[in-house]
Each structure stands twice: as structure tokens, then as C-alpha cells.
Tab-separated table of C-alpha atoms in Angstrom:
chain	number	residue	atom	x	y	z
A	1368	THR	CA	6.180	36.978	-16.078
A	1369	SER	CA	4.458	34.401	-13.878
A	1370	PHE	CA	6.052	31.495	-12.299
A	1371	ILE	CA	4.215	28.034	-11.600
A	1372	TYR	CA	5.932	26.452	-7.966
A	1373	GLY	CA	6.701	22.190	-9.058
A	1374	TYR	CA	6.755	20.262	-5.987
A	1375	ASP	CA	6.231	16.577	-5.964
A	1376	GLY	CA	5.420	16.574	-1.674
A	1377	VAL	CA	1.603	16.011	-0.422
A	1378	LEU	CA	0.542	19.149	1.221
A	1379	PRO	CA	0.597	19.432	4.317
A	1380	ASN	CA	3.569	17.620	6.036
A	1381	GLN	CA	5.701	18.610	8.020
A	1382	GLY	CA	8.676	18.873	6.094
A	1383	ALA	CA	11.100	21.405	5.918
A	1384	ASP	CA	10.751	22.076	1.968
A	1385	SER	CA	7.052	22.493	2.173
A	1386	GLU	CA	7.574	25.715	4.152
A	1387	GLN	CA	10.561	26.429	2.394
A	1388	VAL	CA	8.520	26.378	-1.198
A	1389	LEU	CA	5.043	27.897	0.294
A	1390	SER	CA	7.274	31.080	2.324
A	1391	SER	CA	9.297	31.420	-1.558
A	1392	ILE	CA	5.691	31.201	-3.534
A	1393	THR	CA	4.670	33.816	-0.885
A	1394	ALA	CA	7.450	36.246	-1.248
A	1395	LEU	CA	6.819	36.100	-4.824
A	1396	ALA	CA	3.113	36.687	-4.954
A	1397	HIS	CA	4.062	39.906	-2.650
A	1398	ALA	CA	6.623	40.760	-5.913
A	1399	GLY	CA	3.989	41.777	-7.857
A	1400	ALA	CA	4.002	38.573	-9.693
A	1401	GLN	CA	1.381	35.751	-10.764
A	1402	VAL	CA	2.111	31.980	-9.321
A	1403	THR	CA	0.427	28.954	-9.439
A	1404	LEU	CA	1.453	26.026	-7.238
A	1405	VAL	CA	1.182	22.867	-8.662
A	1406	THR	CA	1.444	19.620	-6.594
A	1407	PRO	CA	-0.591	16.242	-5.880
A	1408	ALA	CA	-3.178	15.535	-4.650
A	1409	PRO	CA	-4.213	15.056	-1.086
A	1410	LYS	CA	-4.391	11.336	0.256
A	1411	ASP	CA	-7.953	12.250	1.785
A	1412	ASP	CA	-10.111	14.741	1.906
A	1413	VAL	CA	-8.420	18.656	1.976
A	1414	THR	CA	-8.814	20.196	-0.205
A	1415	LEU	CA	-6.544	22.310	-0.968
A	1416	SER	CA	-6.493	26.657	-1.909
A	1417	CYS	CA	-4.565	29.350	-1.026
A	1418	GLU	CA	-6.562	30.336	1.681
A	1419	TRP	CA	-6.346	26.522	3.218
A	1420	LEU	CA	-2.138	26.494	3.278
A	1421	CYS	CA	-2.269	30.077	4.032
A	1422	GLU	CA	-3.778	29.359	7.060
A	1423	ARG	CA	-1.995	26.306	7.908
A	1424	TYR	CA	1.819	27.511	7.268
A	1425	GLU	CA	1.311	30.843	9.054
A	1426	LEU	CA	1.611	32.576	6.200
A	1427	ASN	CA	-0.238	35.405	3.696
A	1428	GLY	CA	-0.373	36.082	-0.240
A	1429	GLN	CA	-2.354	35.699	-2.923
A	1430	PHE	CA	-1.559	32.497	-6.061
A	1431	ASP	CA	-3.781	29.780	-7.162
A	1432	VAL	CA	-3.090	26.063	-6.548
A	1433	ARG	CA	-3.475	23.326	-9.198
A	1434	THR	CA	-3.357	18.917	-7.535
A	1435	ILE	CA	-3.023	16.124	-10.069
A	1436	ASP	CA	-3.559	12.619	-9.003
A	1437	VAL	CA	-0.837	10.435	-8.868
A	1438	GLY	CA	-2.394	7.592	-6.758
A	1439	GLN	CA	0.127	6.176	-4.267
A	1440	GLY	CA	2.872	3.756	-4.306
A	1441	ASN	CA	7.159	4.011	-4.204
A	1442	ARG	CA	7.933	7.497	-4.384
A	1443	GLY	CA	10.449	7.272	-6.858
A	1444	LEU	CA	8.347	6.328	-9.648
A	1445	GLN	CA	5.830	8.838	-7.513
A	1446	LYS	CA	8.204	11.942	-8.203
A	1447	TRP	CA	8.462	10.580	-12.167
A	1448	LYS	CA	5.080	10.442	-12.551
A	1449	PHE	CA	4.220	13.917	-11.101
A	1450	ALA	CA	6.995	15.259	-12.766
A	1451	ARG	CA	5.430	14.075	-16.299
A	1452	ALA	CA	1.950	14.076	-15.469
A	1453	MET	CA	3.090	18.768	-14.624
A	1454	ALA	CA	4.690	18.628	-18.365
A	1455	LYS	CA	2.417	16.712	-20.207
A	1456	SER	CA	-0.567	19.286	-18.597
A	1457	THR	CA	1.135	22.356	-18.622
A	1458	PRO	CA	1.346	24.537	-21.595
A	1459	VAL	CA	4.897	25.961	-22.652
A	1460	ASP	CA	4.436	29.843	-21.983
A	1461	PRO	CA	6.925	32.530	-23.286
A	1462	ASN	CA	6.369	34.728	-19.970
A	1463	THR	CA	6.359	31.981	-17.293
A	1464	VAL	CA	8.970	30.784	-15.568
A	1465	ILE	CA	8.714	27.046	-13.748
A	1466	HIS	CA	10.733	27.683	-10.555
A	1467	THR	CA	10.902	23.472	-8.831
A	1468	ARG	CA	13.375	22.603	-6.203
A	1469	HIS	CA	12.850	18.903	-7.341
A	1470	ILE	CA	15.065	17.137	-10.222
A	1471	PRO	CA	12.604	14.954	-12.277
A	1472	VAL	CA	10.019	17.705	-12.211
A	1473	ALA	CA	13.212	20.523	-13.549
A	1474	LEU	CA	14.376	17.580	-16.342
A	1475	MET	CA	11.018	16.753	-17.908
A	1476	MET	CA	9.928	20.401	-17.872
A	1477	LEU	CA	12.936	21.038	-20.057
A	1478	LYS	CA	11.515	18.355	-22.303
A	1479	TYR	CA	8.594	19.336	-22.438
A	1480	GLY	CA	10.263	23.498	-23.810
A	1481	HIS	CA	9.468	24.986	-20.486
A	1482	GLN	CA	12.257	27.778	-18.986
A	1483	VAL	CA	13.298	26.444	-15.652
A	1484	VAL	CA	14.631	27.371	-12.879
A	1485	TYR	CA	16.173	25.327	-10.428
A	1486	ASP	CA	16.073	25.524	-6.060
A	1487	THR	CA	18.572	22.982	-3.764
A	1488	TYR	CA	20.261	23.428	-0.804
A	1489	ARG	CA	21.937	20.323	-1.376
A	1490	PRO	CA	25.284	19.492	-3.019
A	1491	TRP	CA	24.207	17.232	-6.033
A	1492	THR	CA	27.368	16.818	-6.994
A	1493	LEU	CA	29.017	15.945	-4.000
A	1494	GLN	CA	27.177	13.700	-1.999
A	1495	TYR	CA	26.401	11.332	-4.946
A	1496	PRO	CA	29.025	11.765	-8.259
A	1497	ILE	CA	27.855	8.977	-9.932
A	1498	LEU	CA	24.581	11.946	-10.296
A	1499	ARG	CA	26.623	14.550	-12.135
A	1500	PRO	CA	25.814	13.081	-15.393
A	1501	VAL	CA	22.888	14.064	-14.985
A	1502	LEU	CA	22.967	17.645	-13.264
A	1503	ARG	CA	24.974	18.239	-15.915
A	1504	ARG	CA	22.742	18.329	-18.731
A	1505	LEU	CA	19.994	20.301	-16.112
A	1506	VAL	CA	22.306	22.578	-15.956
A	1507	ASN	CA	23.591	23.114	-19.896
A	1508	HIS	CA	20.395	22.784	-20.739
A	1509	PRO	CA	19.578	26.585	-22.808
A	1510	ASN	CA	16.057	26.345	-21.360
A	1511	LEU	CA	16.903	26.645	-17.943
A	1512	LEU	CA	17.267	30.223	-16.231
A	1513	GLY	CA	19.578	29.912	-13.653
A	1514	VAL	CA	20.233	27.435	-10.307
A	1515	MET	CA	19.531	28.998	-7.354
A	1516	CYS	CA	21.697	27.795	-3.874
A	1517	HIS	CA	21.061	28.131	-0.922
A	1518	SER	CA	24.554	28.097	-0.051
A	1519	GLU	CA	28.218	29.171	-1.196
A	1520	HIS	CA	29.013	24.715	-0.454
A	1521	ALA	CA	26.275	23.786	-2.723
A	1522	ALA	CA	26.946	26.262	-6.135
A	1523	ASP	CA	30.966	25.885	-5.719
A	1524	SER	CA	29.435	21.659	-6.544
A	1525	PHE	CA	26.733	22.767	-8.972
A	1526	LYS	CA	30.481	24.894	-10.979
A	1527	LEU	CA	32.212	21.473	-11.017
A	1528	ILE	CA	29.646	20.595	-14.183
A	1529	THR	CA	29.816	23.779	-15.892
A	1530	ASP	CA	30.966	26.521	-17.280
A	1531	ARG	CA	27.576	28.853	-16.371
A	1532	HIS	CA	28.782	30.413	-12.967
A	1533	ASP	CA	26.959	33.374	-13.907
A	1534	ASP	CA	23.984	31.057	-13.677
A	1535	ILE	CA	24.470	29.649	-10.733
A	1536	VAL	CA	23.448	32.149	-7.371
A	1537	ILE	CA	23.257	32.385	-3.777
A	1538	MET	CA	19.927	33.039	-2.192
A	1539	HIS	CA	20.212	32.575	1.336
A	1540	ASN	CA	16.596	30.829	3.107
A	1541	GLY	CA	15.005	33.907	5.703
A	1542	TYR	CA	12.660	33.817	7.996
A	1543	ASP	CA	9.596	36.339	9.050
A	1544	PRO	CA	10.941	37.549	12.820
A	1545	ASN	CA	7.022	38.031	12.946
A	1546	ARG	CA	6.656	34.562	13.654
A	1547	LEU	CA	8.551	34.695	15.820
A	1548	ARG	CA	7.010	36.797	18.161
A	1549	PRO	CA	5.623	37.005	21.740
A	1550	THR	CA	8.996	36.742	22.635
A	1551	ARG	CA	9.303	35.196	25.600
A	1552	THR	CA	11.669	35.256	28.551
A	1553	LYS	CA	14.576	32.541	28.654
A	1554	ALA	CA	13.299	31.840	32.186
A	1555	ASP	CA	9.943	31.475	30.517
A	1556	ALA	CA	10.770	29.660	28.218
A	1557	ARG	CA	12.742	27.118	30.411
A	1558	ALA	CA	9.695	26.765	32.573
A	1559	GLU	CA	7.360	26.041	30.052
A	1560	LEU	CA	9.495	23.217	28.586
A	1561	GLY	CA	10.528	22.368	32.543
A	1562	MET	CA	13.770	22.688	32.247
A	1563	PRO	CA	15.947	24.058	34.329
A	1564	PRO	CA	16.106	28.042	34.900
A	1565	ASP	CA	20.309	27.862	35.121
A	1566	GLY	CA	22.910	25.916	33.019
A	1567	PHE	CA	23.939	24.977	29.472
A	1568	ILE	CA	21.381	23.858	27.182
A	1569	VAL	CA	22.239	22.298	23.859
A	1570	SER	CA	19.402	22.638	21.438
A	1571	TYR	CA	18.615	20.649	18.512
A	1572	THR	CA	15.538	21.458	16.066
A	1573	GLY	CA	13.753	19.340	13.200
A	1574	ARG	CA	13.577	16.352	11.717
A	1575	VAL	CA	14.136	14.088	14.631
A	1576	GLY	CA	15.493	10.630	13.431
A	1577	PRO	CA	17.941	8.021	12.828
A	1578	ASP	CA	19.252	10.112	9.537
A	1579	LYS	CA	20.307	13.658	11.227
A	1580	GLY	CA	22.509	12.398	12.696
A	1581	LEU	CA	21.458	12.959	16.252
A	1582	ASP	CA	22.829	9.008	17.528
A	1583	THR	CA	25.874	11.363	17.692
A	1584	ILE	CA	24.272	13.884	19.955
A	1585	LEU	CA	23.665	11.051	21.986
A	1586	ASP	CA	26.821	9.690	22.211
A	1587	VAL	CA	27.556	13.322	23.136
A	1588	ALA	CA	25.340	13.941	25.836
A	1589	SER	CA	25.882	10.420	27.641
A	1590	HIS	CA	29.173	11.875	28.903
A	1591	CYS	CA	28.342	15.279	29.443
A	1592	PRO	CA	25.782	14.712	32.157
A	1593	ASP	CA	25.944	18.101	33.518
A	1594	ILE	CA	24.516	19.270	29.948
A	1595	GLN	CA	20.536	19.226	29.546
A	1596	PHE	CA	20.311	18.880	26.233
A	1597	LEU	CA	16.809	19.784	24.198
A	1598	LEU	CA	16.142	17.470	20.310
A	1599	VAL	CA	12.194	19.028	19.251
A	1600	GLY	CA	10.583	17.578	16.680
A	1601	SER	CA	9.601	14.286	17.131
A	1602	GLN	CA	7.098	12.642	15.039
A	1603	GLY	CA	7.142	9.806	17.167
A	1604	ASP	CA	8.136	6.406	18.983
A	1605	GLY	CA	10.764	6.348	16.935
A	1606	PRO	CA	14.530	4.653	16.745
A	1607	VAL	CA	16.320	7.890	18.663
A	1608	GLU	CA	13.448	8.839	20.996
A	1609	GLN	CA	14.067	5.545	22.536
A	1610	ALA	CA	17.321	5.230	22.940
A	1611	ALA	CA	17.182	9.432	24.582
A	1612	GLN	CA	15.410	7.817	27.620
A	1613	ASN	CA	18.512	5.692	28.851
A	1614	VAL	CA	20.056	9.724	28.713
A	1615	PRO	CA	18.576	11.741	31.734
A	1616	ASN	CA	19.911	14.765	30.077
A	1617	VAL	CA	18.054	15.025	26.697
A	1618	GLN	CA	14.548	16.072	26.664
A	1619	VAL	CA	12.471	15.519	23.306
A	1620	GLU	CA	9.965	17.248	22.723
A	1621	PRO	CA	6.952	17.171	19.716
A	1622	TRP	CA	6.726	18.528	16.397
A	1623	GLN	CA	6.282	22.158	16.626
A	1624	PRO	CA	2.467	23.431	14.355
A	1625	PHE	CA	3.443	26.676	12.995
């Protein structure tokens, strides 16, 4: 069996989902599968290749890359434009499975007769109940092989809209501990960040933005002046970064390369 992974984001990017996608692709390749990544063409002069992406994301694996030029425009419309273009340009093969974490790609590939595995971390039916009719159509489609959920919470949300409970599986995210080496001692890590050698530190790692609820963290920090707060993942001088300047015990660090 071969896999075609449809990812509608422009690579490279700093989103956690891009690392998850490429880690999944290389894991499938290591398991002996033939994998092709299909993704929008980059906006700049980057020529995407397996070698370039593996170097950029510090991964190892062998897979093919196919890009689709969908231009620029409204993000929502671009997602559907990419999905339709991918479906129209991908021949149906009974020995090939489409793997994606994007609803438009999953729906469009099913419409064109492909076998699909849908991968998600979101409890969509609880988060956006208005999507239930669309999601019900997705999970009950005969060509949908299954739904891979990253948590029991997400899996339970899909079980609310279908009787195909055996086709909804939980597959937690993993990580390669080798990517965290060489390790540092606590003292060395604190010294490198210019943080106090002693005391309690509350850390957040991820994209720094108001949609992540970090205003709550800043509020807590302002009421806990004896505790140091470390936010890692800043991509500029946004509202969270500006607000953090007024809280002395909050330290903001930029997004870290892979």
C-alpha cells in the first residue's frame, strides 16, 4: 500500500502541524510504505524536496513531494481550491490511501473515489456543532477507512455522530527523544536563558498569540510575582508580547528552530 498525504499548508512554516505531518510521513516511510506529500507550491523561490524538508525539520526518511500552485488569496477559499486541484490531479488507485488532517481534502478526495484516512486532534463536533452534518457525511462515507484521533476526547466527539466506533482510533502524538539531545543540566539551561538559578518556573511552549489563552497566564503571573513565567514561541511583537512587557516576572523567548 502506498500513501498520499495531502497537506494544505504552505511549507516550510512554524506551525506544530507541519512537524506532525512530516514526522508522520517519515514514520510511514521507515515502516516501508511509499509516501508522497502533496502540498501547495511555496510562495518564494524554495523548491521543495524530500532532502530539503528533512534537513529543515531535522528528520530522516525517503518520500516524494508534489506541489500544486493554487496562487494566493482568502485562506478558506484556498483550502478548497487546493483540495479540488489535488483530487482532480490524483488518479484513483485501490492500492493507495489518502491521508490528511484537513476536512476539505478528505471530503474532496472521497468525492472523487479515493480511499481516505482522516487524522485530527480536534473534537470538531463539540467545538463547532454546526459542522456535525458535514462531519457525519465524512465519517459515514464508505470509502473512509477510519479516523485517527490524537486524544480520547477527540475520539469521543466523533463517536457522537456515527456507529462506526471501531473505525475511530486513538493514536497519541509521540516524539523522538534524540532530537532533545544533548541535554543540559537545570543550572546550565537557566543560565543560558538568563533566569534565576533557583525558584519555581512556569513554562509555556508553542505559538505565542492571544488565541492561545495566554492573557490568562499573564493575569496569573501578575498575581504571583515570586514565580517566574517563561513563554517560548514568539514570532514577533504581538499583543501578548506587548502585554508581557508590563509583567516583570514574565520572560518571552522567540520560536525555536528545529
